[in-house]
Amino acid sequence: MTGPGSKAGVNRQVMVVRRAKGVPTPDCFQIVDSPVPQCPAGGVLLETLCAAVDPAMRGWLSEERNYMTVSDGEVMRAHGVGRVLESQDERWVPGDLAYGWLGWQRYAAVASSALLWPVDETVAPAPVWLSVLGLNGLTAWIGLNLLGRPVRGETIVVSAAAGGVGGLVGQLAAHRGLRAVGIAGGASKTELARTRLGFHVAVDYKAAAGDLGRELTRLLPDGVDIFFDNTAGPIADAVFPVLNGGARIVQCGTVAVPDWTTLPTGPRRERDILVKRLSWHGLVVFDHMARFEEAFADLKDLYRSGVLTARHDVLRGLDMAPGALGRLYDGTNNGRLMIDVGL
Amino acid sequence: MTGPGSKAGVNRQVMVVRRAKGVPTPDCFQIVDSPVPQCPAGGVLLETLCAAVDPAMRGWLSEERNYMTVSDGEVMRAHGVGRVLESQDERWVPGDLAYGWLGWQRYAAVASSALLWPVDETVAPAPVWLSVLGLNGLTAWIGLNLLGRPVRGETIVVSAAAGGVGGLVGQLAAHRGLRAVGIAGGASKTELARTRLGFHVAVDYKAAAGDLGRELTRLLPDGVDIFFDNTAGPIADAVFPVLNGGARIVQCGTVAVPDWTTLPTGPRRERDILVKRLSWHGLVVFDHMARFEEAFADLKDLYRSGVLTARHDVLRGLDMAPGALGRLYDGTNNGRLMIDVGL
């Protein structure tokens, strides 16, 4: 092993080798040791410190149409924070930290045209730039504020409440004066949601089993105004009946449905949508880049002032990457899942 | 029978006598002859000329939660145009025409607090105030412009294209520079949609049978940006796969699904909503009363200038009312269905 800051050795890379039907399994990836790349003309060479594991990755590896894809034979696309080793770009000098599409690999050659954001360790340590100050934070902020259109005193329900995005939505919503209700699986996650992630109430869908709908009706006699949904499937089915007229649904993920290659069936929603005048929006954060700067400034303030706290679930080493996506779907992760690459 | 303008005789009324499971059948109503009511203090007494038959009525008679209801033992709620016979309201004099909640009855006593709009026969004859210049027109205008957010050159698909609202959406959309595609059942309705209701293309879902999806894919290689849905069910299922990223769905009706008392199942939409960043809105026109004046002024201009034409399907006499709702669901009506009360 080579120490951080050195470009000696090899570039360990996690390549995509086949499409996934449903949740990508380890055999969709292959770990390859390649030569360390050259610094590209006008660009930078970085050493990856930590890299994200995202539910969105399932879609990128699916045969189904998606908003983004990763082809077989490519390094797995992932956001990461890295340290600049070499730079031919005047905006960067060796030693700088940066955030961008570094991929699941130890060394990343990044073209001058690629988006690379400065990471300021005086604001927060590197991993926080993959959670509160990264796409998770932006997704939570934009989904809640732009699509959820919250009004102080309203009730929001968040599924996958202990997850990387859900936990931030809870904290942001509580800060905005909403009553925040989290749904998560298991006692430790609901405990986490209630004590650390801003939720006033946390419901364990596993303990509730088939009675989640009844439990929500009992807990929420005044109904729900915003549903920030990360799961789809049976959890969403239990929330729909308690939605109020004019409720907004933010569809941020579908983690409870492992396979969409054959479209699963569920209760038809047209009547609810019509009678309750619902608004149901798909959230892909890249659609809202015009608002990133405003969101990011707010997230930084909220993190600095202690309103937002980061919850990380860290896997050690790239060798963990091929099996990492399964953890998002088997319910074992708490908070933002990432890989500590810089061992 | 008494002639128009006379308040002699009886008030024939269609009363609601039981809730409906699914589409209301004639036995949900009872025709009763009552005394002609007194003019209410401060209000007006009208003779109904024509009264609406609306898909929305199914919801009002359902046991399920709805945005509005009509109780057993009440006169069936309906919009109508009537002539003022007596007035204790300085805003109205006998002989005036007015539009409001007159109900399925020959004489309507309307309180001073109730909304009653003036009908100007120099702009359009009375029945047009139940279609282009009534709630159908407002629904089409608001659904298209406020929820559909159309951009010139985009493609809109409208289900129940020959219906009272659908036919107006086609005409409005074509006028706005959209490519308008109508879906209707049978050769005569598709012909009507194409030749009279503004649609550039009209698809016969009955002729396409199970291949409607393939037919839409063939006809719409560039996809669909707005889906104005009056049907839900299998027709909507065929449209979803051709929706473009960022498409807007306006849920205006669910006429293809006869019964929602037990929630029917269909393809889950969460993944489509997420990946394609769809926006799906329920449309109940009363939510948008702040925009009625603007919409109404535009509709009047468009009617006067011949851009919008009215298509009516008129049933003669209140005795036809109890069976009228079935016609909306068995696919036999063309255009705005109404009852000519003033025989």
XYZ file of C-alpha atoms in Angstrom:
686
model
C 0.000 0.000 0.000
C 1.133 3.508 -0.685
C 0.533 6.386 1.625
C -1.742 9.300 0.858
C -0.224 12.005 -1.285
C 1.862 9.577 -3.291
C 1.001 8.566 -6.822
C 3.209 5.525 -6.796
C 1.649 2.106 -7.137
C -1.458 1.218 -9.036
C -4.850 2.722 -9.680
C -7.393 0.379 -8.129
C -10.618 0.785 -10.082
C -14.100 -0.694 -9.822
C -15.323 -1.289 -13.375
C -18.854 -1.981 -14.535
C -18.905 -5.296 -16.399
C -22.611 -6.023 -16.784
C -26.088 -4.519 -16.524
C -28.186 -5.258 -13.470
C -31.744 -6.474 -13.303
C -32.843 -4.866 -10.058
C -30.249 -4.084 -7.414
C -26.696 -4.383 -8.782
C -24.919 -7.403 -7.310
C -21.141 -7.756 -6.851
C -20.822 -9.638 -10.153
C -21.854 -6.473 -12.017
C -18.439 -5.078 -11.100
C -14.840 -6.105 -11.460
C -11.898 -4.707 -9.530
C -8.976 -3.917 -11.790
C -5.521 -2.597 -10.974
C -4.389 -0.187 -13.694
C -1.460 2.189 -14.063
C -1.897 5.526 -12.350
C -3.219 7.922 -15.046
C -1.386 10.982 -16.319
C -2.649 14.398 -15.372
C -4.802 15.395 -18.379
C -3.812 18.489 -20.385
C -5.459 21.472 -18.686
C -6.972 19.228 -16.021
C -6.062 17.730 -12.678
C -5.045 14.403 -11.218
C -6.626 13.586 -7.867
C -6.320 10.930 -5.237
C -9.793 9.901 -4.060
C -10.342 10.086 -0.315
C -13.954 9.017 -0.094
C -16.577 8.040 -2.648
C -20.339 7.891 -2.523
C -22.630 4.853 -2.651
C -25.982 6.085 -3.985
C -29.402 4.521 -4.541
C -29.338 6.349 -7.881
C -26.618 3.952 -9.017
C -29.163 1.200 -9.470
C -30.752 3.221 -12.249
C -27.421 3.938 -13.930
C -26.725 0.199 -14.185
C -30.219 -0.782 -15.238
C -31.155 -1.831 -18.750
C -34.199 0.373 -18.355
C -34.267 3.929 -19.595
C -32.792 6.268 -17.008
C -31.704 9.864 -16.770
C -28.061 8.772 -16.658
C -26.156 5.588 -17.362
C -22.737 3.977 -16.895
C -21.613 1.692 -19.698
C -20.019 -1.701 -19.333
C -16.236 -1.397 -19.287
C -16.288 2.031 -17.607
C -15.160 2.900 -14.111
C -18.231 3.114 -11.891
C -19.437 6.694 -11.812
C -19.565 8.139 -8.293
C -19.180 11.399 -6.542
C -16.102 11.630 -4.401
C -13.827 13.966 -2.537
C -10.173 13.860 -3.545
C -6.888 15.602 -3.049
C -5.204 17.272 -6.014
C -1.876 15.577 -6.740
C -1.008 17.317 -10.001
C -2.629 20.250 -11.720
C -2.436 21.789 -15.152
C -5.422 23.964 -14.290
C -4.622 27.335 -12.743
C -7.692 27.044 -10.486
C -6.105 24.161 -8.589
C -2.830 23.501 -6.832
C -1.546 20.224 -5.386
C -2.944 19.654 -1.923
C -6.327 21.255 -2.681
C -9.403 19.204 -1.874
C -12.144 18.931 -4.477
C -15.523 17.313 -4.954
C -16.784 15.899 -8.235
C -17.333 12.804 -10.378
C -14.185 10.987 -9.297
C -15.614 7.480 -9.642
C -14.959 4.342 -7.667
C -11.205 4.491 -8.139
C -8.128 5.479 -6.272
C -6.832 8.025 -8.785
C -8.992 10.178 -10.989
C -7.862 12.154 -14.038
C -10.342 14.990 -14.366
C -10.631 17.079 -17.525
C -10.610 20.865 -17.302
C -14.194 20.960 -18.544
C -15.527 18.730 -15.770
C -17.273 20.214 -12.778
C -15.038 20.170 -9.714
C -16.015 22.009 -6.552
C -13.612 23.263 -3.911
C -13.800 21.488 -0.558
C -12.947 23.646 2.403
C -11.878 21.586 5.406
C -12.218 24.607 7.664
C -15.989 24.377 7.046
C -16.306 20.621 7.361
C -14.185 17.477 7.010
C -14.043 15.757 3.631
C -16.824 13.155 4.167
C -19.353 15.882 5.022
C -18.925 17.162 1.467
C -20.452 13.894 0.317
C -23.421 14.229 2.651
C -24.715 17.500 4.129
C -22.623 19.663 1.788
C -22.904 17.355 -1.216
C -25.690 16.039 -3.393
C -27.563 14.573 -0.419
C -27.894 17.979 1.126
C -28.802 19.625 -2.171
C -31.372 16.915 -2.882
C -32.985 17.283 0.524
C -32.984 21.081 0.325
C -34.356 21.325 -3.212
C -36.883 18.537 -2.765
C -38.231 20.031 0.434
C -38.189 23.700 -0.506
C -38.829 23.800 -4.243
C -41.068 20.759 -4.755
C -42.493 20.327 -1.243
C -43.372 24.036 -0.866
C -43.555 23.776 2.927
C -45.653 26.033 5.118
C -44.827 26.398 8.806
C -47.018 24.104 10.889
C -47.633 21.573 8.130
C -46.886 17.872 8.533
C -44.280 16.087 6.419
C -43.762 12.336 6.206
C -40.359 11.082 5.070
C -39.707 7.469 4.092
C -36.229 5.958 4.511
C -35.947 8.544 7.259
C -32.583 7.302 8.519
C -31.047 7.328 5.046
C -28.611 9.816 3.603
C -31.255 12.128 2.158
C -34.167 11.321 4.465
C -32.239 12.235 7.600
C -31.420 15.651 6.174
C -35.010 16.261 5.119
C -36.068 15.610 8.699
C -33.598 18.107 10.080
C -34.399 20.744 7.458
C -38.145 20.276 7.927
C -37.977 20.576 11.705
C -35.892 23.730 11.298
C -38.571 25.132 8.942
C -41.238 24.650 11.594
C -42.855 21.560 10.140
C -44.034 18.574 12.104
C -41.689 15.881 10.768
C -42.674 12.216 10.796
C -40.094 9.643 9.744
C -40.666 6.081 8.592
C -37.714 3.709 8.963
C -37.083 0.014 9.453
C -36.122 -1.276 12.887
C -35.726 0.073 16.381
C -32.239 1.523 15.977
C -33.141 3.513 12.864
C -36.328 4.906 14.306
C -34.406 5.799 17.477
C -31.797 7.547 15.345
C -34.471 9.378 13.371
C -36.167 10.620 16.525
C -33.111 11.547 18.557
C -30.664 12.793 15.928
C -32.397 13.528 12.661
C -35.030 16.043 13.627
C -38.113 13.861 13.437
C -40.806 14.521 16.007
C -42.227 11.052 15.482
C -40.570 7.996 13.952
C -42.509 4.930 12.859
C -40.945 1.481 12.522
C -42.541 -0.027 9.424
C -41.135 -3.431 10.265
C -42.750 -3.484 13.688
C -45.991 -2.137 12.220
C -45.901 -4.787 9.490
C -49.228 -4.807 7.626
C -50.672 -2.231 10.016
C -48.508 0.687 8.960
C -51.530 2.381 7.419
C -53.524 2.064 10.630
C -50.549 3.259 12.682
C -50.187 6.352 10.487
C -53.922 7.070 10.731
C -53.651 6.868 14.508
C -50.540 9.045 14.727
C -51.661 11.600 12.162
C -55.297 12.523 12.761
C -54.718 15.814 10.911
C -53.177 14.118 7.898
C -50.086 14.808 5.838
C -49.254 17.824 3.683
C -45.923 16.750 2.199
C -44.731 13.221 1.491
C -41.020 13.013 0.770
C -40.831 9.504 -0.600
C -37.574 7.597 -0.913
C -39.082 4.116 -1.047
C -42.249 3.740 -3.168
C -43.939 0.356 -2.705
C -45.854 -0.722 0.401
C -44.688 2.191 2.554
C -45.985 4.696 0.029
C -49.209 2.701 -0.203
C -49.693 3.210 3.542
C -49.054 6.960 3.334
C -51.407 7.769 0.444
C -54.629 7.354 2.435
C -53.503 9.919 5.026
C -52.524 12.595 2.507
C -54.492 15.812 2.841
C -56.083 17.741 0.017
C -53.433 19.739 -1.817
C -50.608 17.527 -0.546
C -47.309 17.506 -2.403
C -45.455 14.249 -3.063
C -41.743 14.450 -3.775
C -40.575 11.236 -5.433
C -36.898 11.112 -4.575
C -36.279 7.371 -4.633
C -37.880 3.971 -5.022
C -35.647 1.890 -2.784
C -38.373 -0.477 -1.536
C -39.001 -1.862 -5.002
C -35.943 -3.874 -5.972
C -36.783 -4.434 -9.631
C -38.541 -2.234 -12.172
C -37.528 -4.135 -15.306
C -40.979 -5.690 -15.182
C -43.302 -2.947 -13.995
C -44.784 -3.967 -10.628
C -48.412 -3.252 -9.889
C -49.918 -1.340 -7.011
C -53.025 0.639 -6.126
C -54.089 3.023 -8.866
C -53.562 6.625 -7.782
C -55.491 8.622 -10.377
C -58.559 8.989 -8.166
C -56.549 10.153 -5.145
C -54.624 12.588 -7.313
C -57.831 14.050 -8.695
C -60.015 14.148 -5.601
C -57.268 15.331 -3.241
C -55.692 17.639 -5.834
C -52.276 16.124 -5.216
C -49.076 17.286 -6.895
C -46.587 14.492 -7.479
C -43.101 15.445 -8.660
C -40.071 13.431 -9.654
C -36.889 14.828 -8.112
C -33.578 14.569 -9.891
C -31.401 17.197 -8.345
C -29.462 18.001 -11.517
C -32.603 19.601 -12.952
C -32.254 22.375 -10.416
C -28.650 23.480 -10.825
C -29.746 27.095 -11.114
C -30.616 26.929 -7.418
C -27.532 25.036 -6.237
C -25.616 28.087 -5.093
C -28.461 29.371 -2.934
C -29.103 25.898 -1.500
C -25.426 25.295 -0.843
C -24.972 28.606 0.970
C -27.930 27.773 3.201
C -26.670 24.241 3.858
C -23.246 25.576 4.850
C -24.829 28.050 7.280
C -27.034 25.351 8.766
C -24.124 22.966 9.142
C -21.860 25.597 10.689
C -24.528 26.638 13.159
C -25.183 23.037 14.174
C -28.745 22.826 12.804
C -27.690 20.051 10.411
C -25.567 17.150 11.539
C -24.001 14.553 9.291
C -24.651 10.826 9.722
C -22.219 8.602 7.840
C -21.993 4.869 7.339
C -18.446 4.283 6.082
C -17.156 1.176 4.302
C -13.400 0.798 4.411
C -11.690 0.315 1.072
C -12.685 -0.010 -2.574
C -12.935 -3.774 -2.184
C -16.190 -3.125 -0.330
C -17.639 -1.195 -3.267
C -19.095 -4.056 -5.380
C -21.222 -5.262 -2.470
C -22.098 -1.802 -1.201
C -25.277 -1.185 -3.192
C -26.907 -4.230 -1.642
C -26.621 -2.552 1.754
C -28.825 0.307 0.604
C -31.561 -2.163 -0.245
C -31.282 -4.692 2.581
C -31.886 -1.943 5.120
C -28.586 -2.269 6.988
C -27.202 1.221 6.444
C -27.691 4.245 8.657
C -27.081 7.645 7.174
C -24.987 8.514 4.160
C -23.240 5.407 2.814
C -19.727 5.979 1.468
C -16.428 4.278 0.838
C -13.258 5.390 2.544
C -10.914 5.026 -0.416
C -7.772 6.605 0.989
C -6.601 3.783 3.229
C -97.282 21.350 -19.089
C -96.769 25.018 -18.416
C -95.003 27.349 -20.771
C -91.656 28.989 -20.052
C -91.846 32.088 -17.952
C -94.754 30.800 -15.906
C -94.348 29.539 -12.364
C -97.635 27.718 -12.375
C -97.756 23.966 -11.996
C -95.265 21.849 -10.116
C -91.544 21.777 -9.527
C -90.257 18.557 -11.045
C -87.131 17.579 -9.111
C -84.614 14.768 -9.370
C -83.755 13.741 -5.810
C -80.824 11.632 -4.657
C -82.181 8.623 -2.763
C -79.124 6.400 -2.370
C -75.335 6.310 -2.648
C -73.721 4.746 -5.701
C -71.012 2.156 -5.857
C -69.369 3.110 -9.109
C -71.393 4.863 -11.774
C -74.747 6.094 -10.390
C -77.643 4.099 -11.841
C -81.228 5.373 -12.304
C -82.294 3.828 -8.988
C -80.020 6.279 -7.155
C -82.535 8.979 -8.063
C -86.231 9.567 -7.711
C -88.310 12.070 -9.637
C -90.613 14.032 -7.369
C -93.173 16.685 -8.196
C -93.172 19.366 -5.496
C -94.794 22.747 -5.142
C -92.998 25.588 -6.875
C -90.768 27.201 -4.221
C -91.119 30.766 -2.960
C -88.545 33.318 -3.925
C -86.135 33.326 -0.941
C -85.699 36.537 1.030
C -82.981 38.539 -0.707
C -82.563 35.855 -3.354
C -84.052 34.869 -6.678
C -86.399 32.256 -8.096
C -85.334 30.843 -11.446
C -86.759 28.542 -14.050
C -84.077 26.140 -15.225
C -83.517 26.068 -18.972
C -80.698 23.555 -19.200
C -78.716 21.576 -16.640
C -75.360 19.855 -16.771
C -74.561 16.135 -16.613
C -71.002 15.855 -15.300
C -68.545 13.014 -14.730
C -67.807 14.718 -11.400
C -71.284 13.719 -10.229
C -70.120 10.147 -9.749
C -67.821 11.339 -6.997
C -70.549 13.398 -5.338
C -72.763 10.317 -5.050
C -70.003 7.959 -3.979
C -69.579 6.653 -0.453
C -65.878 7.375 -0.857
C -64.313 10.610 0.338
C -64.659 13.301 -2.285
C -64.138 17.040 -2.582
C -67.916 17.555 -2.665
C -70.982 15.455 -1.921
C -74.753 15.422 -2.369
C -76.713 13.838 0.456
C -79.608 11.447 0.133
C -82.898 13.315 0.081
C -81.432 16.391 -1.630
C -82.107 17.614 -5.111
C -79.251 16.482 -7.340
C -76.654 19.219 -7.470
C -75.935 20.442 -11.001
C -74.925 23.553 -12.805
C -77.611 25.042 -14.939
C -78.695 28.115 -16.810
C -82.049 29.560 -15.785
C -84.296 32.531 -16.296
C -85.087 34.771 -13.333
C -88.816 34.639 -12.571
C -88.833 36.620 -9.329
C -86.095 38.608 -7.629
C -85.601 40.103 -4.201
C -81.975 40.803 -5.115
C -81.297 44.179 -6.688
C -78.670 42.610 -8.964
C -81.343 40.643 -10.845
C -84.620 41.451 -12.551
C -87.164 39.020 -13.975
C -86.168 37.862 -17.431
C -82.415 37.882 -16.716
C -80.504 34.721 -17.513
C -78.110 33.334 -14.915
C -75.733 30.439 -14.445
C -75.164 28.647 -11.143
C -75.977 25.637 -8.975
C -79.596 25.309 -10.037
C -79.778 21.527 -9.660
C -81.725 18.961 -11.595
C -85.066 20.658 -11.097
C -87.454 22.852 -12.972
C -87.512 25.710 -10.477
C -84.632 26.774 -8.301
C -84.779 29.046 -5.284
C -81.314 30.580 -4.999
C -80.151 32.363 -1.857
C -78.580 35.792 -2.098
C -75.269 34.373 -0.865
C -75.017 31.778 -3.647
C -72.839 32.388 -6.653
C -74.923 33.254 -9.699
C -73.306 34.502 -12.880
C -74.972 36.611 -15.526
C -75.555 34.911 -18.860
C -75.436 37.213 -21.856
C -77.276 35.764 -24.823
C -75.735 38.335 -27.131
C -72.402 36.565 -26.528
C -73.684 32.999 -26.811
C -76.954 31.068 -26.406
C -77.780 29.592 -23.018
C -76.368 26.041 -23.511
C -72.935 27.444 -24.421
C -72.769 28.814 -20.875
C -72.757 25.202 -19.695
C -69.908 24.255 -22.035
C -67.379 26.669 -23.552
C -68.355 29.532 -21.259
C -69.042 27.364 -18.213
C -67.060 25.001 -16.017
C -65.996 22.859 -18.981
C -64.268 25.808 -20.569
C -62.739 26.955 -17.299
C -61.545 23.430 -16.548
C -59.939 23.043 -19.964
C -58.349 26.493 -19.822
C -56.978 26.169 -16.290
C -55.848 22.578 -16.703
C -54.027 23.347 -19.906
C -52.504 26.696 -19.024
C -51.858 26.562 -15.282
C -51.104 22.864 -14.734
C -50.005 21.831 -18.234
C -47.656 24.816 -18.643
C -47.620 24.478 -22.440
C -44.777 25.616 -24.656
C -45.372 26.248 -28.354
C -44.344 23.214 -30.392
C -44.871 20.702 -27.620
C -47.103 17.660 -27.961
C -50.202 17.152 -25.836
C -52.244 13.968 -25.569
C -55.863 14.267 -24.415
C -57.959 11.270 -23.410
C -61.758 11.346 -23.805
C -60.953 13.787 -26.588
C -64.528 14.044 -27.830
C -65.891 14.755 -24.348
C -67.061 18.062 -22.956
C -63.679 19.072 -21.532
C -61.379 17.088 -23.825
C -62.764 18.692 -26.965
C -62.087 22.152 -25.590
C -58.555 21.217 -24.543
C -57.879 20.125 -28.126
C -59.092 23.425 -29.540
C -57.236 25.506 -26.945
C -54.033 23.509 -27.401
C -54.083 23.805 -31.179
C -54.634 27.539 -30.824
C -51.594 27.714 -28.499
C -49.390 26.128 -31.125
C -49.222 22.664 -29.630
C -49.415 19.437 -31.554
C -52.662 17.993 -30.182
C -53.307 14.261 -30.154
C -56.723 13.017 -29.078
C -57.700 9.561 -27.882
C -61.363 8.632 -28.220
C -63.497 5.532 -28.672
C -64.917 4.731 -32.095
C -64.731 6.088 -35.615
C -67.288 8.863 -35.221
C -65.632 10.329 -32.118
C -62.147 10.230 -33.588
C -63.517 11.816 -36.762
C -65.167 14.517 -34.657
C -61.962 15.102 -32.694
C -59.910 15.481 -35.858
C -62.307 17.570 -37.920
C -64.006 19.760 -35.320
C -62.103 19.741 -32.045
C -58.660 20.920 -33.031
C -56.782 17.623 -32.822
C -54.067 17.078 -35.403
C -54.220 13.337 -34.823
C -56.986 11.276 -33.246
C -56.521 7.693 -32.135
C -59.389 5.234 -31.760
C -58.564 3.232 -28.635
C -61.265 0.711 -29.418
C -59.840 -0.052 -32.850
C -56.307 -0.180 -31.389
C -57.516 -2.528 -28.634
C -54.498 -3.898 -26.756
C -52.103 -2.200 -29.171
C -52.840 1.363 -28.160
C -49.374 1.666 -26.649
C -47.722 0.497 -29.848
C -49.924 2.804 -31.906
C -48.941 5.792 -29.753
C -45.268 4.890 -30.000
C -45.604 4.764 -33.780
C -47.504 8.032 -34.032
C -45.406 9.927 -31.488
C -41.718 9.228 -32.089
C -40.858 12.476 -30.294
C -42.945 11.624 -27.244
C -45.468 13.559 -25.222
C -44.952 16.678 -23.105
C -48.429 17.113 -21.627
C -50.983 14.422 -20.864
C -54.437 15.803 -20.137
C -56.082 12.710 -18.722
C -59.830 12.351 -18.391
C -59.920 8.551 -18.214
C -57.199 6.910 -16.076
C -57.077 3.128 -16.509
C -55.808 1.302 -19.600
C -55.654 4.411 -21.783
C -53.415 6.175 -19.283
C -51.309 3.030 -19.024
C -50.681 3.236 -22.763
C -49.689 6.903 -22.620
C -47.199 6.708 -19.731
C -44.450 4.942 -21.707
C -44.400 7.717 -24.336
C -44.152 10.581 -21.849
C -41.027 12.675 -22.222
C -38.750 13.812 -19.432
C -40.318 16.730 -17.624
C -43.810 15.892 -18.876
C -46.827 17.280 -17.024
C -49.862 15.117 -16.325
C -53.147 16.852 -15.618
C -55.553 14.455 -13.923
C -58.953 15.856 -14.794
C -61.067 12.721 -14.680
C -61.079 8.972 -14.258
C -63.973 8.003 -16.476
C -62.491 4.707 -17.671
C -62.500 3.219 -14.185
C -66.122 2.692 -13.196
C -65.568 1.870 -9.535
C -63.037 3.150 -7.010
C -64.752 1.897 -3.861
C -62.253 -0.966 -3.965
C -59.008 0.553 -5.171
C -58.105 -1.036 -8.519
C -54.508 -1.916 -9.253
C -52.340 -0.849 -12.141
C -48.687 -0.353 -13.041
C -46.721 1.416 -10.339
C -45.679 4.869 -11.491
C -43.082 5.925 -8.917
C -40.154 4.965 -11.113
C -41.491 6.802 -14.149
C -42.225 9.843 -12.025
C -38.695 9.844 -10.652
C -36.667 8.989 -13.728
C -38.663 11.161 -16.125
C -39.144 13.955 -13.584
C -42.869 13.993 -14.182
C -45.274 16.411 -12.527
C -48.706 14.915 -11.921
C -51.477 17.251 -10.753
C -55.058 16.712 -9.747
C -57.366 19.285 -11.288
C -60.485 20.452 -9.508
C -61.358 23.738 -11.098
C -62.765 25.320 -7.925
C -59.227 25.473 -6.526
C -58.407 28.115 -9.104
C -61.211 30.625 -8.698
C -58.693 33.457 -8.463
C -57.995 32.886 -12.163
C -61.596 32.451 -13.309
C -62.051 36.012 -14.496
C -58.943 35.945 -16.665
C -59.825 32.523 -18.048
C -63.421 33.498 -18.702
C -62.444 36.669 -20.558
C -60.121 34.652 -22.781
C -62.761 31.974 -23.394
C -65.302 34.613 -24.392
C -62.850 36.158 -26.860
C -61.991 32.769 -28.298
C -65.649 31.822 -28.644
C -66.597 35.142 -30.238
C -63.745 34.933 -32.713
C -64.676 31.376 -33.669
C -61.524 29.701 -32.307
C -63.637 27.654 -29.895
C -66.787 25.909 -30.984
C -69.289 24.234 -28.679
C -70.284 20.582 -29.076
C -73.405 19.602 -27.179
C -75.191 16.330 -26.598
C -78.638 17.303 -25.339
C -81.129 15.064 -23.524
C -84.691 16.310 -23.635
C -86.448 16.594 -20.289
C -85.660 15.926 -16.637
C -87.032 12.398 -16.985
C -83.800 11.603 -18.849
C -81.648 12.758 -15.936
C -81.542 9.573 -13.804
C -80.086 7.572 -16.686
C -77.855 10.323 -17.999
C -74.709 9.556 -16.022
C -74.502 6.088 -17.530
C -74.085 7.700 -20.961
C -70.869 9.368 -19.838
C -69.423 5.990 -18.973
C -70.765 3.797 -21.756
C -69.064 5.977 -24.328
C -72.203 7.059 -26.194
C -72.000 10.808 -25.684
C -70.277 13.325 -27.927
C -69.395 16.690 -26.470
C -70.938 18.382 -23.489
C -73.827 16.326 -22.097
C -76.744 18.347 -20.730
C -80.466 18.199 -20.093
C -82.881 20.526 -21.799
C -85.141 21.216 -18.831
C -87.297 23.979 -20.226
C -89.585 21.902 -22.425
